[in-house]
Amino acid sequence: MGSLLFVSSVAFLVISSSFATKSYLLTFLGLPFYVVLGFIVSSLVFYVGEVVSGVGRPPVAGHMLNQLIHFKRLFDCQIPLASKYHTFRLLADSHSEVYTVDPDNVKHILKTNFRNYGKGDYHCDILKDLFGDGIFAVDGDKWRYQRKLASYEFSTKMLRDFSSDVFRSNAAKLADKICEETQVELQDLLMKTTMDSMLKVGFGVDINTLSGSDETGNRFIKAFDDSNVIIYWRYVDVLWRIKRSLNIGLERNLKNNIKIIDNFVYRLIQRKRDQMKTEQGSKEDILSRFLKSEEENMSDKYLRDIIPSFITAGKDTSANTLTWFFYMISKHRLIQEKVAMEVKSAIDVDAADRLSVEEFVFKLTNSAIDRMQYLHSALTETLRLYPAVPLDGKFASEDDILPDGNKIKKGDGVAYMPYAMGRMVYIWGEDAEEFRPERWLQNGVFQAESPFKFTAFQAGPRVCLGKEFAYRQMKILAATLLFFFRFELVDGDEDATYRTMFTLHKDKGLNLHAVRR
């Protein structure tokens, strides 16, 4: 409907101009102006029509162009709107984008009427260049098959034990790396560490980006992060398809980044296939187990599409959460010391004991990690305020009515907002914006909240399969670093800012003084 109105508006303006100027040349030269004007006219007509006919619909809080204007602070700008309306919509040129922080609505979207809210063609088209037919960008049978296969693999004891060994090994490497310097950019080190862990657990290969010995891996990380930003920008750039077809601007950068990503991933796949043929290398990693699954004729292209989703889930979410965690405990020194004391108690080590890094990580058994209830609460509190995925969008395939009474039309975008939800006073109380790990504890034991209130790991059929893996990796890394170091912000007055992308990546890194305990 919106596209037809846009094309009709442009055609009308072009024809009118031809008659008015009696010059096809002048009309042609003015075509860009008519395209912009046609977009404005079609958007205005759609906007007025939606406002007038919006009985029972979520209140209109503005146009999607607001997202473009406030893109750098997008998630913060959604907070006052969410506080006022709880559920609202912004109007695009052809459809409404509905946003909600209502836990009942979230439950309806993610569980009760799950079948009605998939990615849809709109999201899949935007995501496809980076994620292909991977689990993050597909619906239906493709999603169900990948979900089933991944669910089985993540439930195996072999993979849990293998991943824990990898996490402990890389935690030791990170601690040794920090020992070499008194000032560190911790976000970069965490990204490299979780990347190394994910590639070992996921694909059975060592690339050692943390040591700096694999420049190809470092180029991959940068290309992957930059692609994440550019893909997210498409949601506010109405001309991205034109730019892609002309190979200009950010779309040209994306194309170059995708080449780097593809080259890296296809080499991983080929290396793993060669290992499988010669029976060399680890067989416990996810890719090996995929290749041995019932779908033995998996193509390289199919595997290439699966891998970016696993890397995003395994690298970005853990590294980003840990970055915000260390930022917050560096601003809350008492909380930092409480976590450090708990770590010593959990592994039954006196403050006077002098352990090497290797001796310490050996003591990080599953039972020791499970005793770290305050650390678990502090990480969860970090995720409440700085969720790894700050905004999650779906698409309505049929008309619906949300539990709060708001009507959804077929074709609406429908999103819930974990970042804004974590700051809602009506959900979390008057101290919603305070960093207070104690809110998760009862008699010293962690107590989970409803996943439709605390939405950091999604919920329902799409709940994150790697939740326990993520917590284990984060707790092992955090415990190791806090046992050996005390952290202080280089700039104590630094305000937290983020890069607006799919995952909540801290902008300008995290510069800390690391003081040996």
mmCIF file with all atom_site columns, N, CA and C in Angstrom, residues 257-286:
data_model
loop_
_atom_site.group_PDB
_atom_site.id
_atom_site.type_symbol
_atom_site.label_atom_id
_atom_site.label_alt_id
_atom_site.label_comp_id
_atom_site.label_asym_id
_atom_site.label_entity_id
_atom_site.label_seq_id
_atom_site.pdbx_PDB_ins_code
_atom_site.Cartn_x
_atom_site.Cartn_y
_atom_site.Cartn_z
_atom_site.occupancy
_atom_site.B_iso_or_equiv
_atom_site.pdbx_formal_charge
_atom_site.auth_seq_id
_atom_site.auth_comp_id
_atom_site.auth_asym_id
_atom_site.auth_atom_id
_atom_site.pdbx_PDB_model_num
ATOM 1  N N  . ASN A 1 257 ? 33.073 -5.810  3.798  1.00 0.00 ? 257 ASN A N  1
ATOM 2  C CA . ASN A 1 257 ? 33.150 -6.535  5.063  1.00 0.00 ? 257 ASN A CA 1
ATOM 3  C C  . ASN A 1 257 ? 32.656 -7.970  4.916  1.00 0.00 ? 257 ASN A C  1
ATOM 4  N N  . ILE A 1 258 ? 31.572 -8.141  4.156  1.00 0.00 ? 258 ILE A N  1
ATOM 5  C CA . ILE A 1 258 ? 31.020 -9.485  3.960  1.00 0.00 ? 258 ILE A CA 1
ATOM 6  C C  . ILE A 1 258 ? 32.040 -10.387 3.265  1.00 0.00 ? 258 ILE A C  1
ATOM 7  N N  . LYS A 1 259 ? 32.840 -9.827  2.360  1.00 0.00 ? 259 LYS A N  1
ATOM 8  C CA . LYS A 1 259 ? 33.890 -10.612 1.700  1.00 0.00 ? 259 LYS A CA 1
ATOM 9  C C  . LYS A 1 259 ? 34.905 -11.119 2.721  1.00 0.00 ? 259 LYS A C  1
ATOM 10 N N  . ILE A 1 260 ? 35.285 -10.241 3.654  1.00 0.00 ? 260 ILE A N  1
ATOM 11 C CA . ILE A 1 260 ? 36.231 -10.642 4.702  1.00 0.00 ? 260 ILE A CA 1
ATOM 12 C C  . ILE A 1 260 ? 35.621 -11.738 5.573  1.00 0.00 ? 260 ILE A C  1
ATOM 13 N N  . ILE A 1 261 ? 34.355 -11.557 5.939  1.00 0.00 ? 261 ILE A N  1
ATOM 14 C CA . ILE A 1 261 ? 33.656 -12.536 6.772  1.00 0.00 ? 261 ILE A CA 1
ATOM 15 C C  . ILE A 1 261 ? 33.540 -13.874 6.050  1.00 0.00 ? 261 ILE A C  1
ATOM 16 N N  . ASP A 1 262 ? 33.123 -13.822 4.780  1.00 0.00 ? 262 ASP A N  1
ATOM 17 C CA . ASP A 1 262 ? 32.958 -15.058 4.012  1.00 0.00 ? 262 ASP A CA 1
ATOM 18 C C  . ASP A 1 262 ? 34.283 -15.808 3.866  1.00 0.00 ? 262 ASP A C  1
ATOM 19 N N  . ASN A 1 263 ? 35.337 -15.087 3.534  1.00 0.00 ? 263 ASN A N  1
ATOM 20 C CA . ASN A 1 263 ? 36.640 -15.736 3.372  1.00 0.00 ? 263 ASN A CA 1
ATOM 21 C C  . ASN A 1 263 ? 37.075 -16.432 4.658  1.00 0.00 ? 263 ASN A C  1
ATOM 22 N N  . PHE A 1 264 ? 36.862 -15.743 5.776  1.00 0.00 ? 264 PHE A N  1
ATOM 23 C CA . PHE A 1 264 ? 37.246 -16.294 7.074  1.00 0.00 ? 264 PHE A CA 1
ATOM 24 C C  . PHE A 1 264 ? 36.420 -17.536 7.403  1.00 0.00 ? 264 PHE A C  1
ATOM 25 N N  . VAL A 1 265 ? 35.100 -17.430 7.231  1.00 0.00 ? 265 VAL A N  1
ATOM 26 C CA . VAL A 1 265 ? 34.204 -18.528 7.602  1.00 0.00 ? 265 VAL A CA 1
ATOM 27 C C  . VAL A 1 265 ? 34.397 -19.736 6.698  1.00 0.00 ? 265 VAL A C  1
ATOM 28 N N  . TYR A 1 266 ? 34.521 -19.503 5.401  1.00 0.00 ? 266 TYR A N  1
ATOM 29 C CA . TYR A 1 266 ? 34.709 -20.641 4.488  1.00 0.00 ? 266 TYR A CA 1
ATOM 30 C C  . TYR A 1 266 ? 36.023 -21.364 4.750  1.00 0.00 ? 266 TYR A C  1
ATOM 31 N N  . ARG A 1 267 ? 37.047 -20.622 5.180  1.00 0.00 ? 267 ARG A N  1
ATOM 32 C CA . ARG A 1 267 ? 38.303 -21.277 5.549  1.00 0.00 ? 267 ARG A CA 1
ATOM 33 C C  . ARG A 1 267 ? 38.118 -22.154 6.795  1.00 0.00 ? 267 ARG A C  1
ATOM 34 N N  . LEU A 1 268 ? 37.329 -21.648 7.749  1.00 0.00 ? 268 LEU A N  1
ATOM 35 C CA . LEU A 1 268 ? 37.022 -22.441 8.937  1.00 0.00 ? 268 LEU A CA 1
ATOM 36 C C  . LEU A 1 268 ? 36.342 -23.753 8.554  1.00 0.00 ? 268 LEU A C  1
ATOM 37 N N  . ILE A 1 269 ? 35.355 -23.635 7.678  1.00 0.00 ? 269 ILE A N  1
ATOM 38 C CA . ILE A 1 269 ? 34.593 -24.820 7.267  1.00 0.00 ? 269 ILE A CA 1
ATOM 39 C C  . ILE A 1 269 ? 35.500 -25.819 6.562  1.00 0.00 ? 269 ILE A C  1
ATOM 40 N N  . GLN A 1 270 ? 36.342 -25.320 5.654  1.00 0.00 ? 270 GLN A N  1
ATOM 41 C CA . GLN A 1 270 ? 37.230 -26.223 4.913  1.00 0.00 ? 270 GLN A CA 1
ATOM 42 C C  . GLN A 1 270 ? 38.232 -26.896 5.851  1.00 0.00 ? 270 GLN A C  1
ATOM 43 N N  . ARG A 1 271 ? 38.748 -26.120 6.803  1.00 0.00 ? 271 ARG A N  1
ATOM 44 C CA . ARG A 1 271 ? 39.690 -26.686 7.764  1.00 0.00 ? 271 ARG A CA 1
ATOM 45 C C  . ARG A 1 271 ? 39.033 -27.804 8.568  1.00 0.00 ? 271 ARG A C  1
ATOM 46 N N  . LYS A 1 272 ? 37.786 -27.564 8.971  1.00 0.00 ? 272 LYS A N  1
ATOM 47 C CA . LYS A 1 272 ? 37.070 -28.568 9.748  1.00 0.00 ? 272 LYS A CA 1
ATOM 48 C C  . LYS A 1 272 ? 36.753 -29.799 8.906  1.00 0.00 ? 272 LYS A C  1
ATOM 49 N N  . ARG A 1 273 ? 36.375 -29.615 7.650  1.00 0.00 ? 273 ARG A N  1
ATOM 50 C CA . ARG A 1 273 ? 36.114 -30.765 6.777  1.00 0.00 ? 273 ARG A CA 1
ATOM 51 C C  . ARG A 1 273 ? 37.387 -31.600 6.584  1.00 0.00 ? 273 ARG A C  1
ATOM 52 N N  . ASP A 1 274 ? 38.526 -30.911 6.426  1.00 0.00 ? 274 ASP A N  1
ATOM 53 C CA . ASP A 1 274 ? 39.802 -31.625 6.271  1.00 0.00 ? 274 ASP A CA 1
ATOM 54 C C  . ASP A 1 274 ? 40.135 -32.414 7.542  1.00 0.00 ? 274 ASP A C  1
ATOM 55 N N  . GLN A 1 275 ? 39.886 -31.809 8.706  1.00 0.00 ? 275 GLN A N  1
ATOM 56 C CA . GLN A 1 275 ? 40.144 -32.496 9.968  1.00 0.00 ? 275 GLN A CA 1
ATOM 57 C C  . GLN A 1 275 ? 39.271 -33.734 10.102 1.00 0.00 ? 275 GLN A C  1
ATOM 58 N N  . MET A 1 276 ? 37.998 -33.583 9.704  1.00 0.00 ? 276 MET A N  1
ATOM 59 C CA . MET A 1 276 ? 37.062 -34.700 9.832  1.00 0.00 ? 276 MET A CA 1
ATOM 60 C C  . MET A 1 276 ? 37.492 -35.873 8.931  1.00 0.00 ? 276 MET A C  1
ATOM 61 N N  . LYS A 1 277 ? 38.053 -35.550 7.774  1.00 0.00 ? 277 LYS A N  1
ATOM 62 C CA . LYS A 1 277 ? 38.482 -36.611 6.845  1.00 0.00 ? 277 LYS A CA 1
ATOM 63 C C  . LYS A 1 277 ? 39.685 -37.376 7.387  1.00 0.00 ? 277 LYS A C  1
ATOM 64 N N  . THR A 1 278 ? 40.593 -36.647 8.022  1.00 0.00 ? 278 THR A N  1
ATOM 65 C CA . THR A 1 278 ? 41.832 -37.276 8.505  1.00 0.00 ? 278 THR A CA 1
ATOM 66 C C  . THR A 1 278 ? 41.732 -37.703 9.969  1.00 0.00 ? 278 THR A C  1
ATOM 67 N N  . GLU A 1 279 ? 40.532 -37.463 10.576 1.00 0.00 ? 279 GLU A N  1
ATOM 68 C CA . GLU A 1 279 ? 40.310 -37.830 11.979 1.00 0.00 ? 279 GLU A CA 1
ATOM 69 C C  . GLU A 1 279 ? 41.257 -37.092 12.920 1.00 0.00 ? 279 GLU A C  1
ATOM 70 N N  . GLN A 1 280 ? 41.652 -35.852 12.541 1.00 0.00 ? 280 GLN A N  1
ATOM 71 C CA . GLN A 1 280 ? 42.506 -35.046 13.406 1.00 0.00 ? 280 GLN A CA 1
ATOM 72 C C  . GLN A 1 280 ? 41.680 -33.906 13.992 1.00 0.00 ? 280 GLN A C  1
ATOM 73 N N  . GLY A 1 281 ? 42.144 -33.370 15.097 1.00 0.00 ? 281 GLY A N  1
ATOM 74 C CA . GLY A 1 281 ? 41.469 -32.227 15.694 1.00 0.00 ? 281 GLY A CA 1
ATOM 75 C C  . GLY A 1 281 ? 40.308 -32.660 16.573 1.00 0.00 ? 281 GLY A C  1
ATOM 76 N N  . SER A 1 282 ? 39.756 -31.672 17.272 1.00 0.00 ? 282 SER A N  1
ATOM 77 C CA . SER A 1 282 ? 38.675 -31.932 18.214 1.00 0.00 ? 282 SER A CA 1
ATOM 78 C C  . SER A 1 282 ? 37.409 -32.387 17.503 1.00 0.00 ? 282 SER A C  1
ATOM 79 N N  . LYS A 1 283 ? 36.698 -33.312 18.144 1.00 0.00 ? 283 LYS A N  1
ATOM 80 C CA . LYS A 1 283 ? 35.406 -33.755 17.619 1.00 0.00 ? 283 LYS A CA 1
ATOM 81 C C  . LYS A 1 283 ? 34.270 -33.314 18.545 1.00 0.00 ? 283 LYS A C  1
ATOM 82 N N  . GLU A 1 284 ? 34.614 -32.527 19.590 1.00 0.00 ? 284 GLU A N  1
ATOM 83 C CA . GLU A 1 284 ? 33.605 -32.137 20.575 1.00 0.00 ? 284 GLU A CA 1
ATOM 84 C C  . GLU A 1 284 ? 32.923 -30.828 20.220 1.00 0.00 ? 284 GLU A C  1
ATOM 85 N N  . ASP A 1 285 ? 33.461 -30.090 19.262 1.00 0.00 ? 285 ASP A N  1
ATOM 86 C CA . ASP A 1 285 ? 32.913 -28.775 18.931 1.00 0.00 ? 285 ASP A CA 1
ATOM 87 C C  . ASP A 1 285 ? 31.585 -28.897 18.187 1.00 0.00 ? 285 ASP A C  1
ATOM 88 N N  . ILE A 1 286 ? 30.847 -27.774 18.141 1.00 0.00 ? 286 ILE A N  1
ATOM 89 C CA . ILE A 1 286 ? 29.503 -27.773 17.569 1.00 0.00 ? 286 ILE A CA 1
ATOM 90 C C  . ILE A 1 286 ? 29.529 -28.100 16.082 1.00 0.00 ? 286 ILE A C  1
#
